[in-house]
Coordinates of C-alpha atoms in Angstrom, one line a residue:
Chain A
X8 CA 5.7 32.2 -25.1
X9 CA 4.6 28.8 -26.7
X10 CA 3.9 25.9 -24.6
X11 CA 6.9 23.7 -25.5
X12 CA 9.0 26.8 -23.8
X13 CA 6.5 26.4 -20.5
X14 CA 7.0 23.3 -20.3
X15 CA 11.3 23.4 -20.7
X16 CA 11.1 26.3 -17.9
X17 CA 8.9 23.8 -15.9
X18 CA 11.4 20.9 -16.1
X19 CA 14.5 23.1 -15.7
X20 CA 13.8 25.6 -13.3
X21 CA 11.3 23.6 -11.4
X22 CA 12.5 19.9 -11.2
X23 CA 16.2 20.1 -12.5
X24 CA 15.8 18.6 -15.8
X25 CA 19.0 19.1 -18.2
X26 CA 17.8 21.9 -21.0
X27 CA 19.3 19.3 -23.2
X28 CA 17.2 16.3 -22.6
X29 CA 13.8 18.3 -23.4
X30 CA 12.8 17.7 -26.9
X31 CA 9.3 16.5 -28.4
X32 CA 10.5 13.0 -28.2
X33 CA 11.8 13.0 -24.5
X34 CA 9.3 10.7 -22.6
X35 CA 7.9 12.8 -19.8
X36 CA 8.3 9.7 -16.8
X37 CA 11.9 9.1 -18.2
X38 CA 12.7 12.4 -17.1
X39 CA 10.9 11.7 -13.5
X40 CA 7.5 13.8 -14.1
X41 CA 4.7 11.2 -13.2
X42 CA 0.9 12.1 -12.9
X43 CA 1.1 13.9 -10.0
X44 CA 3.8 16.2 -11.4
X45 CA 1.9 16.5 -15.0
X46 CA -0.6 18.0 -12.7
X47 CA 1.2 20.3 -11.6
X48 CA 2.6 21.2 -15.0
X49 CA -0.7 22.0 -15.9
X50 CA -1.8 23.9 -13.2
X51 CA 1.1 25.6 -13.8
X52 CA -0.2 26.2 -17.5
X53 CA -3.6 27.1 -16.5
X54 CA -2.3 29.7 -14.6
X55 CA 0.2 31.3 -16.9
X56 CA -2.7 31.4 -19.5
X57 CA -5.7 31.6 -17.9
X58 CA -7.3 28.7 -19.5
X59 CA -9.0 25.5 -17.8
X60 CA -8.1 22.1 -18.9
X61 CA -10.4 19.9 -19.4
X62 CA -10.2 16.9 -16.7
X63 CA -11.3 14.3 -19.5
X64 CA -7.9 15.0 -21.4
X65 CA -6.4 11.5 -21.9
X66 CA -2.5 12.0 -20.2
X67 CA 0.3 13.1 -22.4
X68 CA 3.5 10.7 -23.0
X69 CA 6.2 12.6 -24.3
X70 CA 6.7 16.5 -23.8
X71 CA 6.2 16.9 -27.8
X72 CA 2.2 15.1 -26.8
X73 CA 1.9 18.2 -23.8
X74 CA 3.1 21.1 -26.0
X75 CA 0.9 20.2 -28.7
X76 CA -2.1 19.1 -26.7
X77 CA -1.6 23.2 -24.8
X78 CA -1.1 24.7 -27.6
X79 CA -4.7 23.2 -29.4
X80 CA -6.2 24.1 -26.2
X81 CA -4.9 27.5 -26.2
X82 CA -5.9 27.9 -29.6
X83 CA -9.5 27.1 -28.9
X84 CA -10.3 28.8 -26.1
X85 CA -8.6 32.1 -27.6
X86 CA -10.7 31.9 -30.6
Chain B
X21 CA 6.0 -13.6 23.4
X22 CA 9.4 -14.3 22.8
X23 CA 11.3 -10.7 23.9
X24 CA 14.6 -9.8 21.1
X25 CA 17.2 -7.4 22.2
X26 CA 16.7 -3.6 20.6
X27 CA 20.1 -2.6 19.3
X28 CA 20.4 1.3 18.0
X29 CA 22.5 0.6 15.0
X30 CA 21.8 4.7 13.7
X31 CA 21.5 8.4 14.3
X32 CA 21.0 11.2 12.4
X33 CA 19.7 14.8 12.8
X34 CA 19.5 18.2 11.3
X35 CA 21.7 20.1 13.8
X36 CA 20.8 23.6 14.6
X37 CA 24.7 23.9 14.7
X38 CA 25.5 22.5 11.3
X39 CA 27.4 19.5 12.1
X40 CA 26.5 15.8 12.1
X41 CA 25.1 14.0 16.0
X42 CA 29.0 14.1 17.3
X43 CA 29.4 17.8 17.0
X44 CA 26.1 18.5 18.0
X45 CA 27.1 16.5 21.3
X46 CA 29.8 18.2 21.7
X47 CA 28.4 22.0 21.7
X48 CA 25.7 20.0 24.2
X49 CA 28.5 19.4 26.6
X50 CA 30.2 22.9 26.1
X51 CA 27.0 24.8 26.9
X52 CA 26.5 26.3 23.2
X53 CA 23.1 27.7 22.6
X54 CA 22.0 27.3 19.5
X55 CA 18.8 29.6 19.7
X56 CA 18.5 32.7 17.5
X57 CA 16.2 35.3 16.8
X58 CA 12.9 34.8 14.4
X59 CA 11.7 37.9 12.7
X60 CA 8.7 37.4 10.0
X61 CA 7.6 39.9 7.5
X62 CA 3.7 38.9 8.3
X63 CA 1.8 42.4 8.1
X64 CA 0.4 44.5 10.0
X65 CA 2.4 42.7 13.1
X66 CA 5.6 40.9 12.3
X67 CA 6.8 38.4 14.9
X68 CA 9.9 38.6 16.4
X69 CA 11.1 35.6 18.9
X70 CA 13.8 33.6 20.1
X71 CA 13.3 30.7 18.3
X72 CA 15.6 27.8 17.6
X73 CA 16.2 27.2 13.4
X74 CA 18.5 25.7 11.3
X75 CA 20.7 28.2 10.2
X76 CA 23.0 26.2 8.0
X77 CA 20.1 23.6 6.7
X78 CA 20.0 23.9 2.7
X79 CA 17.7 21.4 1.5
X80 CA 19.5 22.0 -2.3
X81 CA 22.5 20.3 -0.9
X82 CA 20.2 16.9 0.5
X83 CA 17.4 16.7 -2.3
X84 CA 16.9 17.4 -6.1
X85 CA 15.0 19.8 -7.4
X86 CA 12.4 16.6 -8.2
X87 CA 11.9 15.7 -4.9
X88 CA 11.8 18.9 -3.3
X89 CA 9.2 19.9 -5.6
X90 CA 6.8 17.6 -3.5
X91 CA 8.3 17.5 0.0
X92 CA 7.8 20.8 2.6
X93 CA 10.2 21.9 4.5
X94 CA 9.2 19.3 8.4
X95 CA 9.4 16.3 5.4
X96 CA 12.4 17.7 4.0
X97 CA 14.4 17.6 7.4
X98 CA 13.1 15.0 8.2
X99 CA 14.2 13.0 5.5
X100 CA 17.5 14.0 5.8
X101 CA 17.7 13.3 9.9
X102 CA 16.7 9.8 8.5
X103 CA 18.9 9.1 5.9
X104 CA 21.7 10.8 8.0
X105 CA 20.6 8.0 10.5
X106 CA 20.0 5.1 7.5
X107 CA 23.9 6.1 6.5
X108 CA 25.0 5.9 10.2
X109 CA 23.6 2.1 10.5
X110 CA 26.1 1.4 8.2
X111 CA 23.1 0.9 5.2
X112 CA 23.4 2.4 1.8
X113 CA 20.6 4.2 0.0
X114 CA 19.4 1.8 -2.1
X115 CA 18.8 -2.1 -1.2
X116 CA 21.9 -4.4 -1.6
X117 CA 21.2 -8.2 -1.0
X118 CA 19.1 -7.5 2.5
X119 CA 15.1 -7.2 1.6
X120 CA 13.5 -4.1 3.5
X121 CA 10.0 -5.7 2.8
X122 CA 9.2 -5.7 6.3
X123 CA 11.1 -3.0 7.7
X124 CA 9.5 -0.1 8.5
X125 CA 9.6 3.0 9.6
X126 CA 7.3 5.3 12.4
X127 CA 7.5 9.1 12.5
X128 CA 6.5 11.7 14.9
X129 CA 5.5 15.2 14.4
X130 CA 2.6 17.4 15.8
X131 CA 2.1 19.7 12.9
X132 CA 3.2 17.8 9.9
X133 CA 2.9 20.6 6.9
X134 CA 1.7 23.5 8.6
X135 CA 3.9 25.5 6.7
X136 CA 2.3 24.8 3.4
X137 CA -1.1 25.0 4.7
X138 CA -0.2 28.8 6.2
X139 CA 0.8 29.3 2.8
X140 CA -2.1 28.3 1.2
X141 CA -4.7 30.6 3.6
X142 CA -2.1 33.5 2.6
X143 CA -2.7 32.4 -1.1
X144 CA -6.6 31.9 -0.5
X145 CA -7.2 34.5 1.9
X146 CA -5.1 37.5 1.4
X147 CA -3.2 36.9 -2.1
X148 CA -6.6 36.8 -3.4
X149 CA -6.2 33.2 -5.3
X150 CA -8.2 31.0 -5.7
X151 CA -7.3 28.2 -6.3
X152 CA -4.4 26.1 -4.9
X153 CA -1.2 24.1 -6.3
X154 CA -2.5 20.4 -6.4
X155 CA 0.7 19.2 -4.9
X156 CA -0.4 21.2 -1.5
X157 CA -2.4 18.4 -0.4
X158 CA 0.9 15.6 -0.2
X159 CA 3.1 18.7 0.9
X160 CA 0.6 19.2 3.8
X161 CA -0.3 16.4 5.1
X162 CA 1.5 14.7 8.2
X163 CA 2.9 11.7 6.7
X164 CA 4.7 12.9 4.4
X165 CA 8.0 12.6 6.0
X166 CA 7.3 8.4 6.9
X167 CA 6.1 8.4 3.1
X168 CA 9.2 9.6 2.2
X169 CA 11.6 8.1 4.1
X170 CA 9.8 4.7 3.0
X171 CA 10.0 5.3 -0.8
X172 CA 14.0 6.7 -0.8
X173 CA 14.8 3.8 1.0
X174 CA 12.6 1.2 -0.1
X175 CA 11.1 0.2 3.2
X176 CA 7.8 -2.2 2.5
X177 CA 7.1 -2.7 6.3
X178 CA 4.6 -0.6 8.2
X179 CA 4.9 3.6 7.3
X180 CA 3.1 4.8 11.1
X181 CA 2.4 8.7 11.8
X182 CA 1.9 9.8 15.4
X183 CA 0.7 13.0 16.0
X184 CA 0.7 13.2 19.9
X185 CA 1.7 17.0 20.2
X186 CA 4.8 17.1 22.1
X187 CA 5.0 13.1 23.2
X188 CA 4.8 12.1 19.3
X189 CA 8.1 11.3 18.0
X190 CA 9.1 9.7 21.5
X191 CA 6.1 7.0 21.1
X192 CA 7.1 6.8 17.7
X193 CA 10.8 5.5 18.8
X194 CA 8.4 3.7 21.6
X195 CA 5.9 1.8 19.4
X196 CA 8.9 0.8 16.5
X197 CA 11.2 -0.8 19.9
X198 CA 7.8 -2.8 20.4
X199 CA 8.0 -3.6 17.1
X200 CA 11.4 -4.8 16.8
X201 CA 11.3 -6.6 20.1
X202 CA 8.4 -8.4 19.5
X203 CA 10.1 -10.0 16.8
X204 CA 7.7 -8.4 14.3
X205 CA 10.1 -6.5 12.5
X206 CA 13.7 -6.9 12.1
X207 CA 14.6 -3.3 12.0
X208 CA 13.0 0.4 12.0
X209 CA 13.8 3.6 11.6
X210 CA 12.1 6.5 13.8
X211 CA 11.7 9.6 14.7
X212 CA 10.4 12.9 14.3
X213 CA 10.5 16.1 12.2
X214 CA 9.0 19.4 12.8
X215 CA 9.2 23.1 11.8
X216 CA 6.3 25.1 13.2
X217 CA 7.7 28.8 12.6
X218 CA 4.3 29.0 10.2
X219 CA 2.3 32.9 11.4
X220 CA -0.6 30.7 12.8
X221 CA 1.6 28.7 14.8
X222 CA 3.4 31.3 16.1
X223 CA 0.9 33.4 17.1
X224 CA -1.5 30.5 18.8
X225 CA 1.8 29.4 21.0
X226 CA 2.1 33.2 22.2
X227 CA -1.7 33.5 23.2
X228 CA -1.3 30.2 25.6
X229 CA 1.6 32.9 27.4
X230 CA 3.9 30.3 27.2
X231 CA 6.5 31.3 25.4
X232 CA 9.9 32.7 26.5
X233 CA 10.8 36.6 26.2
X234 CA 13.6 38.1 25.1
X235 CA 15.4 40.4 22.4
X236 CA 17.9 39.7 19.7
X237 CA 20.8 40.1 21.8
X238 CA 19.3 38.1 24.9
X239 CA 17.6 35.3 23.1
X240 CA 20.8 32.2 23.2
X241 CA 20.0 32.5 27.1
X242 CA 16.1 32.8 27.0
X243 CA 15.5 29.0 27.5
X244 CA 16.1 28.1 31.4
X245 CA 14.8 25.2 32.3
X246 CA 14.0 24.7 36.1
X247 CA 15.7 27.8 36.9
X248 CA 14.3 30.0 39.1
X249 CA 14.3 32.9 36.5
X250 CA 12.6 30.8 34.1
X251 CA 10.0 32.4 31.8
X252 CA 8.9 30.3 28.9
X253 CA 10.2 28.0 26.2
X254 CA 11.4 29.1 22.8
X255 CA 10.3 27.1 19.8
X256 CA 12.6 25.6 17.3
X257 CA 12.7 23.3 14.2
X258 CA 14.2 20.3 13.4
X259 CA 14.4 17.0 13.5
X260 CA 16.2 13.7 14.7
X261 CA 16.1 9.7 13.7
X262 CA 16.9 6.3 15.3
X263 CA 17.4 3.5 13.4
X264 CA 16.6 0.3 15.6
X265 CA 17.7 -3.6 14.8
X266 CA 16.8 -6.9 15.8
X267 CA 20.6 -7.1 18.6
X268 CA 21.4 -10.6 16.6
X269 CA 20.9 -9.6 13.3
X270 CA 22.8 -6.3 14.1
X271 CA 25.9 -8.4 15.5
X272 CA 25.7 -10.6 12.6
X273 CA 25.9 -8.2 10.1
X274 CA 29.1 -6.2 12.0
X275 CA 27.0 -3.1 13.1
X276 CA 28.1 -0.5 15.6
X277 CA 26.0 -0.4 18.3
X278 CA 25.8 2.9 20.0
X279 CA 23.1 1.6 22.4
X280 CA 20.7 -0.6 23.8
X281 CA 17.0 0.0 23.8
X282 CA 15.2 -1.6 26.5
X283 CA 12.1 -0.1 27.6
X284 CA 9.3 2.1 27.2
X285 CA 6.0 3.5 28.9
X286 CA 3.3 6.0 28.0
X287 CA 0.5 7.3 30.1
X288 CA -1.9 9.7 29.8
X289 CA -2.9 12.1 32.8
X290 CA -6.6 11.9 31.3
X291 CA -7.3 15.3 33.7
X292 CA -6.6 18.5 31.7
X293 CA -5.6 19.7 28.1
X294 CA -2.4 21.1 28.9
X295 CA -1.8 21.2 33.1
X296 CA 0.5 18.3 33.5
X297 CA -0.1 16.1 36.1
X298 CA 2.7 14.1 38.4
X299 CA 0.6 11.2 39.0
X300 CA 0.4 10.7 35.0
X301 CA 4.2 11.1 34.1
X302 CA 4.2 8.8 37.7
X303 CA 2.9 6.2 35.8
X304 CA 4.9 6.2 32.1
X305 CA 8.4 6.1 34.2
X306 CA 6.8 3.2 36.4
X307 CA 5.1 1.5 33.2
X308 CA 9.2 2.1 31.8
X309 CA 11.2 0.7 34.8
X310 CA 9.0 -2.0 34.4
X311 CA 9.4 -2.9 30.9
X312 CA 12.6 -2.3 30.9
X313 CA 13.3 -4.6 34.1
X314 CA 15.2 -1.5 35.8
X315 CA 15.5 -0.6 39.6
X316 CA 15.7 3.2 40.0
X317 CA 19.0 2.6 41.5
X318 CA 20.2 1.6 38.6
X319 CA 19.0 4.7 36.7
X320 CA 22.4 7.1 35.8
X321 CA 20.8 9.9 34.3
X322 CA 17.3 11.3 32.9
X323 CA 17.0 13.5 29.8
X324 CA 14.0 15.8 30.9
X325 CA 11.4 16.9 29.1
X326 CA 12.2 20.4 31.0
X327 CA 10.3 23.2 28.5
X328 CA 11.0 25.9 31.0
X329 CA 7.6 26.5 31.5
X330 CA 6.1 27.8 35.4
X331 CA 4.1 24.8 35.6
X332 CA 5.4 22.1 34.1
X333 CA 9.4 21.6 35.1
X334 CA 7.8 21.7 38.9
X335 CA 5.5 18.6 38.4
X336 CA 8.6 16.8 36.2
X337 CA 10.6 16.9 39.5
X338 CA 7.9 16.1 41.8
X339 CA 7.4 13.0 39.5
X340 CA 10.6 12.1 39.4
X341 CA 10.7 12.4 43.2
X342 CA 8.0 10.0 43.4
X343 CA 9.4 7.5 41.5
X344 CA 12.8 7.4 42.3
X345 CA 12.1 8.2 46.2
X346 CA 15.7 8.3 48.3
X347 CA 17.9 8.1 44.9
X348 CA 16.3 11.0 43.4
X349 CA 18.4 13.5 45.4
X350 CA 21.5 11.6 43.4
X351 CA 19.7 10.9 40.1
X352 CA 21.2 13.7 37.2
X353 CA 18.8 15.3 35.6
X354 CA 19.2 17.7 32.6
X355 CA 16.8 19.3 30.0
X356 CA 18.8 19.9 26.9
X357 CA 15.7 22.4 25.2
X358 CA 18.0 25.0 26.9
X359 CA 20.4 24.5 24.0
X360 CA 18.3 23.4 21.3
X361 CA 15.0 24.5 21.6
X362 CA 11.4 22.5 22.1
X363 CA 10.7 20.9 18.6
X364 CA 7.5 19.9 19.5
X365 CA 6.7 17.0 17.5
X366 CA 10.5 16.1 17.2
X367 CA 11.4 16.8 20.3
X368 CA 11.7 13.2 21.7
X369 CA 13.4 12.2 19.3
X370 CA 16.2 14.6 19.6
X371 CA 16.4 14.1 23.1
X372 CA 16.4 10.2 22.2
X373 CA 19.0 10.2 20.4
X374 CA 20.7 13.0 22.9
X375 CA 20.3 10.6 25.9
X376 CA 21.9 7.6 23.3
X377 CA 25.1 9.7 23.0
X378 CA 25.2 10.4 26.8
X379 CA 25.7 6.8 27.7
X380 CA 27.7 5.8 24.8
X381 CA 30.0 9.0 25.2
X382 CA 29.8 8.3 29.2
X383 CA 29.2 12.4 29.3
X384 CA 26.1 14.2 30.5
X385 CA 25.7 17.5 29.0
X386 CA 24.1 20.0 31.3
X387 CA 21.1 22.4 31.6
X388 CA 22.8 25.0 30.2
X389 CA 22.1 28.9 31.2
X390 CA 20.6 27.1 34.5
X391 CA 22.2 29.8 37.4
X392 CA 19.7 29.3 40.4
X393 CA 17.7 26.7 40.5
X394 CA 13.6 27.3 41.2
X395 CA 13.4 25.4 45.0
X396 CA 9.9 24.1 43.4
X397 CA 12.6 22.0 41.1
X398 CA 14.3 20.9 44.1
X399 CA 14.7 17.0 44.8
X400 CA 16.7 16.1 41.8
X401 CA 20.7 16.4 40.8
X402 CA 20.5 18.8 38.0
X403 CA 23.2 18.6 35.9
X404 CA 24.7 22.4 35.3
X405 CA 28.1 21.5 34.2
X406 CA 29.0 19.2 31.7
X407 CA 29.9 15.8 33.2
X408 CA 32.4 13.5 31.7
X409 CA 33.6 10.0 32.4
X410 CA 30.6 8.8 33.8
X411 CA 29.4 5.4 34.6
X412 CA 26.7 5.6 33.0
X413 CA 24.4 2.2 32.3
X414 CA 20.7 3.5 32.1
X415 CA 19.3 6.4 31.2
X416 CA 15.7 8.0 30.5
X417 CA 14.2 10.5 28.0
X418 CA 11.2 11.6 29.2
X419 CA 8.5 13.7 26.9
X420 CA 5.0 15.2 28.3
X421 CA 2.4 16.5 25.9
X422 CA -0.6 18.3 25.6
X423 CA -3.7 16.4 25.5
X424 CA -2.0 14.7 28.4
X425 CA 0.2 11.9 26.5
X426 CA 3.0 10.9 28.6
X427 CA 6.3 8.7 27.1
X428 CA 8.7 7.4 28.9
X429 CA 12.2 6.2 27.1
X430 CA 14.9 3.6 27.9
X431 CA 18.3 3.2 27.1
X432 CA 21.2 0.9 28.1
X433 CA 24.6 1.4 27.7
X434 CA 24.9 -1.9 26.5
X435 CA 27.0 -5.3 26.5
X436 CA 27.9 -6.7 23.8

């Protein structure tokens, strides 16, 4: 399951995004997720992967920013 | 202190019967019961109560998926009471021409988002997290509901939680009429959520021995207020809304006015946690005549805060007594809770807007299940039938809490 996947279920299942409107590009607070709800996404990732996120990470834009800021994360805390 | 008439330009609810503030009156008049039967699946010992819920409530059809992501379930109805109420007024959702930058809103409830905190202990405590969702903390705590009533409908005046167990949503509706008479705000909206069916709850309310008995196929009759087979009250969830306008600005603007809003009084019996006490309520319906310049003769009927409890309906009546001396004998009384419940928290402002549609409707709905009446009730009318084409000009809502808070309603029929 990659990160970019997470986050689609998130936005779908969770808040009622249209599949359609989630792309790399989409700009997360156009599609209504504002801090508070990016910190819940993450929560939401911490728990599915059983990392910690750091709380210095500067705030992701768009959804492509999230995926690929998870994924790194993932990466390094795997290896 | 120049004093503005209170016009009630709204009302909204979550009915327990599924229908919008009409049709609740209605089932009111007929007698309808709308308590059920709780059962929980909490282990090793599951609750089972009457209980008052909202059978037919699906927040999915009110709220996106967004916004119920961050609103429990007391916020959630009570959102929708208050935009069912907002839509009533005759306002849309979002801001026309009028500015809302000083309109406001006040909300009652007593446990705010107890459900989400119960869910959190399970989580914590026997799920074997350990951590928590951050969203519990805006879930949880009790403003949510005034938060978000004020951000769906743009309201930039004063966002006020009471939490005055049982009394809270009525000095809610109490401290926004100040408001809007005063002159300090042209309009409010008010009222009060609450759904306290969380383990804790539950449990805490059956230790105080309080609580009505009876079984699945017994439980629509097990609330009988000042009967003399009374046993207990029977919780229930829910939630109700006023919205209340400057009279002028309401007239000017073409508004429906259901009824006038012309007095309130709160007390508290400062003797014991939870006896009531007749000289307290004594002095909220005195401190309410007052404000409202009313007699007692020219009272027509008094929505009681009647829980069906062994103490308190007694002391209501003996207050009453007091207060309306001679009259009392003729004054109607009725406690609705026999249909719908006690909503704690929310509970004056369903029986607010209950004792709104009496006098505009001219119709008293009864005390319903109420065969023989406990002589310690004595003194008063009681209302067991339904009463219709009444001439009816005042009327009271009365609401007695724990901690000794004591708030006394008043409505007018109203001329235009």
């Amino acid at each position: 399951m990659d990160s970019l996947f997470l986050i689609r279920e998130f936005l779908c299942d969770r808040l009622g995004v249209a599949a359609e409107k989630i792309v790399p590009e989409t700009m997360l607070d156009a599609v209504g997720v504002d801090s508070l709800l990016i910190l819940e996404l993450m929560f939401d990732f911490e728990e599915r992967f059983g990392i910690v996120l750091s709380k210095g990470l500067p705030p992701p834009r768009t959804v492509g920013e999230m995926a690929k800021l998870m994924d790194g994360l993932r990466n390094a805390q795997s290896n | 202190m120049n004093a503005h008439r209170v016009a009630v330009t709204g009302m909204g609810l979550v009915s327990p019967f599924g229908g919008d503030a009409d049709d609740f009156f209605h089932h009111l008049l007929a007698g309808d019961s709308a308590i059920g039967f709780l059962r929980t699946d909490d282990v090793p010992r599951p609750m089972a109560i009457p209980f008052a819920g909202l059978p037919t409530f699906d927040p999915q059809t009110h709220f996106d998926k967004m916004l119920l992501s961050t609103v429990d379930r007391f916020a959630q109805i009570g959102l929708a009471a208050a935009l069912a109420a907002w839509r009533d007024a005759g306002w849309s959702i979002a801001a026309s021409d009028e500015s809302r930058e000083h309109w406001g809103v006040i909300w009652g409830t007593a446990l705010g988002g107890v459900l989400t905190l119960d869910k959190s202990y399970r989580d914590l405590w026997q799920n074997g997290r350990q951590r928590l969702s951050p969203l519990s903390v805006v879930l949880g705590m009790n403003n949510a509901a005034n938060a978000h009533i004020s951000i769906q409908l743009g309201l930039g005046g004063p966002s006020i939680c009471h939490s005055v167990a049982c009394a809270s949503s009525a000095l809610a509706i109490g401290e926004a009429f100040r408001r809007v008479r005063s002159g300090e705000s042209t309009l409010m909206i008010a009222g009060g959520s609450e759904a306290p069916q969380a383990y804790s709850v539950l449990r805490a309310w059956e230790a105080l021995r309080v609580l009505a008995h009876a079984d699945e196929e017994t439980a629509a009759g097990a609330c009988r207020p000042f009967g003399a087979d009374r046993d207990g009250l029977v919780l229930g969830e829910g939630g109700a809304a006023l919205v209340l306008e400057n009279w002028q600005h309401a007239r000017s603007r073409g508004a429906r006015i259901h009824a006038e809003m012309i007095g309130y009084g709160s007390s508290c019996d400062h003797d014991h946690l939870v006896r009531p006490n007749r000289d307290g309520q004594v002095r909220a319906l005195r401190l309410a005549l007052a404000d409202a310049g009313l007699s007692p003769d020219e009272v027509d009927y008094v929505n009681a805060h009647g829980t069906a409890t062994a103490e308190g309906d007694p002391i209501e009546c003996q207050a009453l007594q007091a207060v309306f001396g001679e009259r009392a004998a003729r004054l109607p009384v009725s406690a609705t809770k026999a249909a719908h419940g006690h909503l704690l928290g929310a509970a004056g402002a369903l029986e607010a807007l209950i004792t709104v549609l009496a006098l505009r409707e001219r119709a008293i709905p009864p005390t319903a299940h109420l065969r023989s009446i406990d002589p310690e009730c004595a003194g008063v009318d009681h209302v067991t039938r339904a009463r219709s084409g009444q001439r009816l000009r005042a009327a009271l809502s009365n609401s007695f809490a724990f901690g000794g808070s004591n708030a006394v309603l008043v409505f007018h029929a109203g001329g235009q």
